[in-house]
PDB file of C-alpha atoms and ligand atoms in Angstrom:
ATOM      1  CA  MET A   1     -15.332   4.028  -6.233  1.00 74.00           C
ATOM      2  CA  ALA A   2     -18.903   5.213  -5.642  1.00 94.00           C
ATOM      3  CA  ILE A   3     -20.503   4.578  -2.294  1.00 98.00           C
ATOM      4  CA  LYS A   4     -23.467   2.172  -2.529  1.00 98.00           C
ATOM      5  CA  ALA A   5     -24.240   1.170   1.061  1.00 98.00           C
ATOM      6  CA  PHE A   6     -24.332   2.467   4.627  1.00 98.00           C
ATOM      7  CA  ILE A   7     -23.802   0.015   7.458  1.00 98.00           C
ATOM      8  CA  LEU A   8     -24.945   1.358  10.803  1.00 98.00           C
ATOM      9  CA  ASP A   9     -24.039   0.248  14.259  1.00 98.00           C
ATOM     10  CA  LEU A  10     -27.128   0.154  16.561  1.00 97.00           C
ATOM     11  CA  ASP A  11     -26.251   0.883  20.176  1.00 95.00           C
ATOM     12  CA  GLY A  12     -24.933   4.447  20.395  1.00 95.00           C
ATOM     13  CA  VAL A  13     -25.766   5.394  16.744  1.00 97.00           C
ATOM     14  CA  ILE A  14     -29.473   4.628  16.331  1.00 98.00           C
ATOM     15  CA  THR A  15     -30.455   4.339  20.007  1.00 97.00           C
ATOM     16  CA  ASP A  16     -28.708   4.715  23.359  1.00 94.00           C
ATOM     17  CA  THR A  17     -28.698   1.462  25.247  1.00 92.00           C
ATOM     18  CA  ALA A  18     -25.471   2.168  27.180  1.00 89.00           C
ATOM     19  CA  GLU A  19     -27.394   3.140  30.325  1.00 89.00           C
ATOM     20  CA  PHE A  20     -29.394  -0.163  30.257  1.00 94.00           C
ATOM     21  CA  HIS A  21     -26.171  -2.140  29.708  1.00 95.00           C
ATOM     22  CA  PHE A  22     -24.602  -0.239  32.644  1.00 95.00           C
ATOM     23  CA  GLN A  23     -27.518  -0.974  34.933  1.00 96.00           C
ATOM     24  CA  GLY A  24     -27.369  -4.651  34.056  1.00 97.00           C
ATOM     25  CA  TRP A  25     -23.614  -4.979  34.610  1.00 97.00           C
ATOM     26  CA  LYS A  26     -23.760  -2.773  37.696  1.00 97.00           C
ATOM     27  CA  ARG A  27     -26.342  -5.111  39.307  1.00 97.00           C
ATOM     28  CA  LEU A  28     -24.231  -8.187  38.404  1.00 97.00           C
ATOM     29  CA  ALA A  29     -21.054  -6.567  39.769  1.00 96.00           C
ATOM     30  CA  GLU A  30     -22.785  -5.691  43.078  1.00 97.00           C
ATOM     31  CA  GLU A  31     -23.989  -9.255  43.453  1.00 97.00           C
ATOM     32  CA  GLU A  32     -20.469 -10.483  42.871  1.00 95.00           C
ATOM     33  CA  GLY A  33     -18.857  -7.895  45.203  1.00 94.00           C
ATOM     34  CA  ILE A  34     -16.921  -6.269  42.363  1.00 94.00           C
ATOM     35  CA  GLU A  35     -16.614  -2.468  42.008  1.00 93.00           C
ATOM     36  CA  PHE A  36     -17.993  -1.128  38.689  1.00 95.00           C
ATOM     37  CA  THR A  37     -18.529   2.522  37.940  1.00 94.00           C
ATOM     38  CA  ARG A  38     -20.264   4.510  35.144  1.00 93.00           C
ATOM     39  CA  ASP A  39     -16.708   5.404  33.946  1.00 91.00           C
ATOM     40  CA  ASP A  40     -15.783   1.739  33.833  1.00 92.00           C
ATOM     41  CA  ASN A  41     -18.808   1.133  31.620  1.00 91.00           C
ATOM     42  CA  GLU A  42     -17.307   3.312  28.851  1.00 89.00           C
ATOM     43  CA  ALA A  43     -14.779   0.563  28.173  1.00 90.00           C
ATOM     44  CA  LEU A  44     -17.634  -1.763  27.292  1.00 92.00           C
ATOM     45  CA  ARG A  45     -18.976   0.357  24.417  1.00 91.00           C
ATOM     46  CA  GLY A  46     -19.168  -1.731  21.260  1.00 91.00           C
ATOM     47  CA  VAL A  47     -17.558  -4.675  22.992  1.00 92.00           C
ATOM     48  CA  SER A  48     -19.076  -8.217  22.935  1.00 94.00           C
ATOM     49  CA  ARG A  49     -20.950  -9.561  25.992  1.00 95.00           C
ATOM     50  CA  ARG A  50     -18.134 -12.026  26.813  1.00 95.00           C
ATOM     51  CA  ARG A  51     -15.402  -9.364  26.487  1.00 94.00           C
ATOM     52  CA  SER A  52     -17.489  -7.008  28.565  1.00 96.00           C
ATOM     53  CA  LEU A  53     -17.667  -9.564  31.383  1.00 97.00           C
ATOM     54  CA  GLU A  54     -13.940 -10.178  31.188  1.00 96.00           C
ATOM     55  CA  ILE A  55     -13.212  -6.449  31.474  1.00 95.00           C
ATOM     56  CA  LEU A  56     -15.669  -6.153  34.393  1.00 95.00           C
ATOM     57  CA  LEU A  57     -14.082  -9.061  36.286  1.00 95.00           C
ATOM     58  CA  GLY A  58     -10.538  -7.887  35.563  1.00 93.00           C
ATOM     59  CA  GLU A  59      -8.126  -9.669  37.897  1.00 90.00           C
ATOM     60  CA  HIS A  60     -11.067 -11.643  39.467  1.00 90.00           C
ATOM     61  CA  GLN A  61     -11.590 -13.530  36.160  1.00 91.00           C
ATOM     62  CA  ASP A  62      -9.405 -16.417  37.284  1.00 91.00           C
ATOM     63  CA  ASP A  63     -11.727 -17.021  40.250  1.00 92.00           C
ATOM     64  CA  TYR A  64     -14.555 -18.157  37.953  1.00 95.00           C
ATOM     65  CA  SER A  65     -15.145 -21.306  35.916  1.00 96.00           C
ATOM     66  CA  GLU A  66     -16.482 -21.264  32.290  1.00 95.00           C
ATOM     67  CA  GLU A  67     -19.856 -22.334  33.658  1.00 97.00           C
ATOM     68  CA  GLU A  68     -19.906 -19.503  36.155  1.00 97.00           C
ATOM     69  CA  MET A  69     -18.930 -17.017  33.406  1.00 97.00           C
ATOM     70  CA  GLN A  70     -21.805 -18.309  31.274  1.00 98.00           C
ATOM     71  CA  GLU A  71     -24.241 -18.010  34.141  1.00 98.00           C
ATOM     72  CA  MET A  72     -23.157 -14.412  34.850  1.00 98.00           C
ATOM     73  CA  MET A  73     -23.554 -13.445  31.182  1.00 98.00           C
ATOM     74  CA  ASP A  74     -27.064 -14.928  31.206  1.00 98.00           C
ATOM     75  CA  ARG A  75     -27.942 -13.224  34.446  1.00 98.00           C
ATOM     76  CA  LYS A  76     -26.806  -9.782  33.164  1.00 98.00           C
ATOM     77  CA  ASN A  77     -28.673 -10.379  29.934  1.00 98.00           C
ATOM     78  CA  GLY A  78     -31.824 -11.123  31.851  1.00 98.00           C
ATOM     79  CA  TYR A  79     -31.476  -7.774  33.710  1.00 98.00           C
ATOM     80  CA  TYR A  80     -30.802  -6.013  30.403  1.00 97.00           C
ATOM     81  CA  GLN A  81     -33.767  -7.671  28.641  1.00 98.00           C
ATOM     82  CA  ASP A  82     -36.067  -6.584  31.574  1.00 97.00           C
ATOM     83  CA  LEU A  83     -34.882  -2.976  31.042  1.00 96.00           C
ATOM     84  CA  LEU A  84     -35.368  -3.228  27.239  1.00 96.00           C
ATOM     85  CA  LYS A  85     -39.119  -3.804  27.844  1.00 96.00           C
ATOM     86  CA  GLN A  86     -39.378  -0.030  28.512  1.00 95.00           C
ATOM     87  CA  MET A  87     -38.030   0.745  25.082  1.00 96.00           C
ATOM     88  CA  THR A  88     -40.347   2.321  22.454  1.00 96.00           C
ATOM     89  CA  ASP A  89     -40.028   4.130  19.151  1.00 95.00           C
ATOM     90  CA  ASP A  90     -39.505   7.327  21.253  1.00 96.00           C
ATOM     91  CA  ASP A  91     -36.058   5.981  22.026  1.00 96.00           C
ATOM     92  CA  LEU A  92     -34.508   6.657  18.626  1.00 97.00           C
ATOM     93  CA  LEU A  93     -31.505   9.011  19.075  1.00 97.00           C
ATOM     94  CA  PRO A  94     -32.071  12.549  17.712  1.00 98.00           C
ATOM     95  CA  GLY A  95     -31.302  12.584  13.976  1.00 98.00           C
ATOM     96  CA  ALA A  96     -31.552   8.773  13.551  1.00 98.00           C
ATOM     97  CA  ARG A  97     -34.928   8.844  11.746  1.00 97.00           C
ATOM     98  CA  GLU A  98     -33.796  11.657   9.512  1.00 98.00           C
ATOM     99  CA  LEU A  99     -30.545   9.847   8.687  1.00 98.00           C
ATOM    100  CA  LEU A 100     -32.454   6.699   7.624  1.00 98.00           C
ATOM    101  CA  ASN A 101     -34.847   8.800   5.508  1.00 97.00           C
ATOM    102  CA  THR A 102     -31.989  10.619   3.800  1.00 97.00           C
ATOM    103  CA  LEU A 103     -30.181   7.392   2.994  1.00 98.00           C
ATOM    104  CA  LYS A 104     -33.290   5.673   1.683  1.00 97.00           C
ATOM    105  CA  GLU A 105     -34.328   8.633  -0.472  1.00 96.00           C
ATOM    106  CA  SER A 106     -30.813   8.687  -1.981  1.00 96.00           C
ATOM    107  CA  GLY A 107     -31.181   5.039  -2.914  1.00 97.00           C
ATOM    108  CA  PHE A 108     -28.459   3.607  -0.732  1.00 98.00           C
ATOM    109  CA  LYS A 109     -28.617   0.084   0.669  1.00 98.00           C
ATOM    110  CA  ILE A 110     -28.761   0.214   4.432  1.00 98.00           C
ATOM    111  CA  ALA A 111     -27.848  -2.377   7.030  1.00 98.00           C
ATOM    112  CA  VAL A 112     -27.435  -2.735  10.741  1.00 98.00           C
ATOM    113  CA  ALA A 113     -24.212  -4.473  11.987  1.00 98.00           C
ATOM    114  CA  SER A 114     -24.384  -4.735  15.772  1.00 97.00           C
ATOM    115  CA  ALA A 115     -22.343  -6.723  18.267  1.00 96.00           C
ATOM    116  CA  SER A 116     -25.546  -7.285  20.277  1.00 97.00           C
ATOM    117  CA  ARG A 117     -27.454 -10.542  20.383  1.00 97.00           C
ATOM    118  CA  ASN A 118     -30.450  -8.405  21.370  1.00 97.00           C
ATOM    119  CA  ALA A 119     -30.270  -6.256  18.216  1.00 97.00           C
ATOM    120  CA  LYS A 120     -33.426  -7.642  16.605  1.00 97.00           C
ATOM    121  CA  THR A 121     -35.451  -7.082  19.821  1.00 97.00           C
ATOM    122  CA  VAL A 122     -34.173  -3.504  20.048  1.00 98.00           C
ATOM    123  CA  LEU A 123     -34.971  -2.811  16.365  1.00 98.00           C
ATOM    124  CA  ASN A 124     -38.500  -4.230  16.825  1.00 97.00           C
ATOM    125  CA  SER A 125     -39.018  -2.059  19.918  1.00 97.00           C
ATOM    126  CA  LEU A 126     -37.878   0.938  17.896  1.00 97.00           C
ATOM    127  CA  LYS A 127     -40.218  -0.167  15.056  1.00 97.00           C
ATOM    128  CA  ILE A 128     -37.526   0.206  12.378  1.00 98.00           C
ATOM    129  CA  THR A 129     -36.735  -3.466  11.457  1.00 98.00           C
ATOM    130  CA  ASP A 130     -38.257  -3.071   7.972  1.00 97.00           C
ATOM    131  CA  GLU A 131     -36.058  -0.051   7.173  1.00 97.00           C
ATOM    132  CA  PHE A 132     -33.028  -2.256   6.609  1.00 98.00           C
ATOM    133  CA  ASP A 133     -31.947  -4.423   3.671  1.00 98.00           C
ATOM    134  CA  THR A 134     -30.181  -6.723   6.110  1.00 98.00           C
ATOM    135  CA  ILE A 135     -29.455  -7.047   9.782  1.00 98.00           C
ATOM    136  CA  SER A 136     -26.251  -8.575  11.237  1.00 98.00           C
ATOM    137  CA  ASP A 137     -26.063  -9.108  15.018  1.00 97.00           C
ATOM    138  CA  GLY A 138     -23.984 -10.838  17.696  1.00 95.00           C
ATOM    139  CA  HIS A 139     -25.006 -14.190  16.237  1.00 96.00           C
ATOM    140  CA  SER A 140     -23.784 -13.447  12.696  1.00 97.00           C
ATOM    141  CA  VAL A 141     -19.979 -13.947  12.962  1.00 97.00           C
ATOM    142  CA  ASP A 142     -17.530 -15.619  15.409  1.00 96.00           C
ATOM    143  CA  ASN A 143     -15.005 -12.828  15.737  1.00 95.00           C
ATOM    144  CA  PRO A 144     -16.421  -9.699  17.326  1.00 94.00           C
ATOM    145  CA  LYS A 145     -15.393  -6.080  16.657  1.00 95.00           C
ATOM    146  CA  PRO A 146     -12.573  -4.882  16.413  1.00 96.00           C
ATOM    147  CA  ALA A 147     -12.291  -7.775  13.930  1.00 97.00           C
ATOM    148  CA  PRO A 148     -13.589  -6.705  10.492  1.00 98.00           C
ATOM    149  CA  ASP A 149     -15.774  -9.834  10.142  1.00 98.00           C
ATOM    150  CA  ILE A 150     -19.273  -8.428  10.902  1.00 98.00           C
ATOM    151  CA  PHE A 151     -18.817  -5.545   8.354  1.00 98.00           C
ATOM    152  CA  VAL A 152     -17.315  -7.797   5.662  1.00 98.00           C
ATOM    153  CA  HIS A 153     -20.214 -10.285   6.257  1.00 98.00           C
ATOM    154  CA  THR A 154     -22.779  -7.496   6.037  1.00 98.00           C
ATOM    155  CA  ALA A 155     -21.312  -6.027   2.802  1.00 98.00           C
ATOM    156  CA  ASP A 156     -21.325  -9.518   1.292  1.00 98.00           C
ATOM    157  CA  LYS A 157     -25.073  -9.909   2.196  1.00 98.00           C
ATOM    158  CA  LEU A 158     -25.769  -6.510   0.625  1.00 98.00           C
ATOM    159  CA  GLY A 159     -23.791  -7.448  -2.516  1.00 98.00           C
ATOM    160  CA  VAL A 160     -21.408  -4.520  -2.248  1.00 98.00           C
ATOM    161  CA  LYS A 161     -17.677  -4.214  -2.044  1.00 98.00           C
ATOM    162  CA  PRO A 162     -15.901  -2.871   1.076  1.00 98.00           C
ATOM    163  CA  GLU A 163     -14.799   0.272  -0.830  1.00 97.00           C
ATOM    164  CA  GLU A 164     -18.461   0.932  -1.691  1.00 98.00           C
ATOM    165  CA  SER A 165     -19.473   0.844   2.009  1.00 98.00           C
ATOM    166  CA  VAL A 166     -19.659   3.460   4.747  1.00 98.00           C
ATOM    167  CA  VAL A 167     -19.767   2.285   8.383  1.00 98.00           C
ATOM    168  CA  ILE A 168     -21.247   4.544  11.091  1.00 98.00           C
ATOM    169  CA  GLU A 169     -19.956   3.668  14.594  1.00 98.00           C
ATOM    170  CA  ASP A 170     -19.822   5.150  18.089  1.00 97.00           C
ATOM    171  CA  ALA A 171     -17.231   2.767  19.532  1.00 96.00           C
ATOM    172  CA  GLU A 172     -13.437   2.661  19.162  1.00 96.00           C
ATOM    173  CA  ALA A 173     -13.668  -1.141  18.553  1.00 95.00           C
ATOM    174  CA  GLY A 174     -16.191  -0.489  15.818  1.00 97.00           C
ATOM    175  CA  VAL A 175     -14.135   2.164  14.056  1.00 98.00           C
ATOM    176  CA  GLU A 176     -11.178  -0.201  14.166  1.00 98.00           C
ATOM    177  CA  ALA A 177     -13.261  -2.941  12.661  1.00 98.00           C
ATOM    178  CA  ALA A 178     -14.495  -0.662   9.888  1.00 98.00           C
ATOM    179  CA  LEU A 179     -10.934   0.439   9.039  1.00 98.00           C
ATOM    180  CA  ALA A 180      -9.742  -3.170   9.137  1.00 98.00           C
ATOM    181  CA  ALA A 181     -12.549  -3.976   6.684  1.00 98.00           C
ATOM    182  CA  GLU A 182     -11.233  -1.177   4.415  1.00 98.00           C
ATOM    183  CA  MET A 183     -14.502   0.681   4.470  1.00 98.00           C
ATOM    184  CA  THR A 184     -15.134   4.443   4.941  1.00 98.00           C
ATOM    185  CA  ALA A 185     -15.412   4.867   8.726  1.00 98.00           C
ATOM    186  CA  VAL A 186     -17.719   7.514  10.296  1.00 98.00           C
ATOM    187  CA  GLY A 187     -17.262   8.037  14.035  1.00 98.00           C
ATOM    188  CA  VAL A 188     -20.002   9.402  16.309  1.00 98.00           C
ATOM    189  CA  GLY A 189     -18.580  10.705  19.564  1.00 97.00           C
ATOM    190  CA  PRO A 190     -15.534  12.407  20.993  1.00 97.00           C
ATOM    191  CA  GLU A 191     -12.136  12.590  19.268  1.00 98.00           C
ATOM    192  CA  GLU A 192     -10.445  10.398  21.915  1.00 96.00           C
ATOM    193  CA  ARG A 193     -12.942   7.627  21.196  1.00 95.00           C
ATOM    194  CA  VAL A 194     -13.596   7.687  17.441  1.00 97.00           C
ATOM    195  CA  GLY A 195     -10.893  10.046  16.213  1.00 98.00           C
ATOM    196  CA  LYS A 196      -9.362   7.360  13.951  1.00 98.00           C
ATOM    197  CA  ALA A 197     -12.442   7.427  11.701  1.00 98.00           C
ATOM    198  CA  HIS A 198     -12.305   9.167   8.269  1.00 98.00           C
ATOM    199  CA  TYR A 199     -15.091  11.487   9.399  1.00 98.00           C
ATOM    200  CA  ARG A 200     -16.173  12.355  12.931  1.00 98.00           C
ATOM    201  CA  TYR A 201     -19.326  13.933  14.268  1.00 98.00           C
ATOM    202  CA  ASP A 202     -20.368  14.722  17.861  1.00 98.00           C
ATOM    203  CA  SER A 203     -23.737  13.003  17.545  1.00 98.00           C
ATOM    204  CA  THR A 204     -25.936  11.174  15.016  1.00 98.00           C
ATOM    205  CA  ALA A 205     -27.876  14.422  14.452  1.00 98.00           C
ATOM    206  CA  ASP A 206     -24.648  16.060  13.198  1.00 98.00           C
ATOM    207  CA  ILE A 207     -23.819  13.441  10.550  1.00 98.00           C
ATOM    208  CA  ASP A 208     -23.489  15.229   7.162  1.00 98.00           C
ATOM    209  CA  VAL A 209     -24.065  12.651   4.429  1.00 98.00           C
ATOM    210  CA  GLU A 210     -23.150  15.113   1.661  1.00 97.00           C
ATOM    211  CA  GLU A 211     -19.775  15.684   3.284  1.00 97.00           C
ATOM    212  CA  ILE A 212     -19.097  11.984   3.451  1.00 97.00           C
ATOM    213  CA  LEU A 213     -20.017  11.440  -0.194  1.00 96.00           C
ATOM    214  CA  ALA A 214     -18.078  14.549  -1.490  1.00 92.00           C
TER     215      ALA A 214
HETATM  216  C1  BG6 B 301     -22.975  -3.658  21.633  1.00 71.33           C
HETATM  217  C2  BG6 B 301     -22.881  -2.699  22.874  1.00 71.33           C
HETATM  218  O1  BG6 B 301     -23.797  -3.056  20.643  1.00 71.33           O
HETATM  219  O2  BG6 B 301     -23.453  -4.884  22.003  1.00 71.33           O
HETATM  220  C3  BG6 B 301     -22.114  -3.368  23.941  1.00 71.33           C
HETATM  221  O3  BG6 B 301     -22.353  -1.506  22.516  1.00 71.33           O
HETATM  222  C4  BG6 B 301     -22.687  -4.723  24.253  1.00 71.33           C
HETATM  223  O4  BG6 B 301     -22.085  -2.578  25.107  1.00 71.33           O
HETATM  224  C5  BG6 B 301     -22.704  -5.602  22.959  1.00 71.33           C
HETATM  225  O5  BG6 B 301     -21.869  -5.442  25.208  1.00 71.33           O
HETATM  226  C6  BG6 B 301     -23.256  -6.984  23.181  1.00 71.33           C
HETATM  227  O6  BG6 B 301     -24.610  -6.830  23.579  1.00 71.33           O
HETATM  228  P1  BG6 B 301     -25.582  -7.999  23.998  1.00 71.33           P
HETATM  229  O7  BG6 B 301     -26.941  -7.383  23.900  1.00 71.33           O
HETATM  230  O8  BG6 B 301     -25.379  -9.115  23.070  1.00 71.33           O
HETATM  231  O9  BG6 B 301     -25.234  -8.358  25.374  1.00 71.33           O
HETATM  232 MG1   MG B 302     -22.214   1.117  19.332  1.00 71.33          MG
END
């Protein structure tokens, strides 16, 4: 079936917010006396805010009440939002603008499907909100990636079938979600992270749309 739509993840595909997320979680971890390294942060790629906190707390999770968990998520998000204030349209990843232009010129529907509840703020800072036919974020569905829900929901909003949709993702959880949604999965990043995708490229700038459509 012919491809009609491209559904793009945001963090790690269009812009790189991983460092800001890391700084936010690192500050929270230090305040709580928990060790958290840049390596540990890799496990949070594409994962929801709550799941990220659970991973960060690890065995300490049982020491915290639901209210305390909520407060920590809010605290980290405050740190993250402060860092986001520095973001401008210079922070598009190399190749992101060109990719959007190529997809638009070829007549595809394009959407963002991000786990982030800050996705709209990030898109506004990057000044690309109007480029998309629809935007799904961390508020759109209950079950986060690796569940297929956000991609199925986004394809529905675009009025296309899963088999007419291509998902571009930098996270293992995102690739799993795209495959579970029975869409064409394009991974951005190393083999060990996104190797299960139908197509894999080292970076957004390397994505070859013609190859995906062939
Ligand atoms: C994803 C990021 O896009 O959004 C994750 O890759 C992040 O690292 C998740 O945890 C949720 O983000 P937010 O902005 O809702 O805390
Ligand atoms: Mg991502």
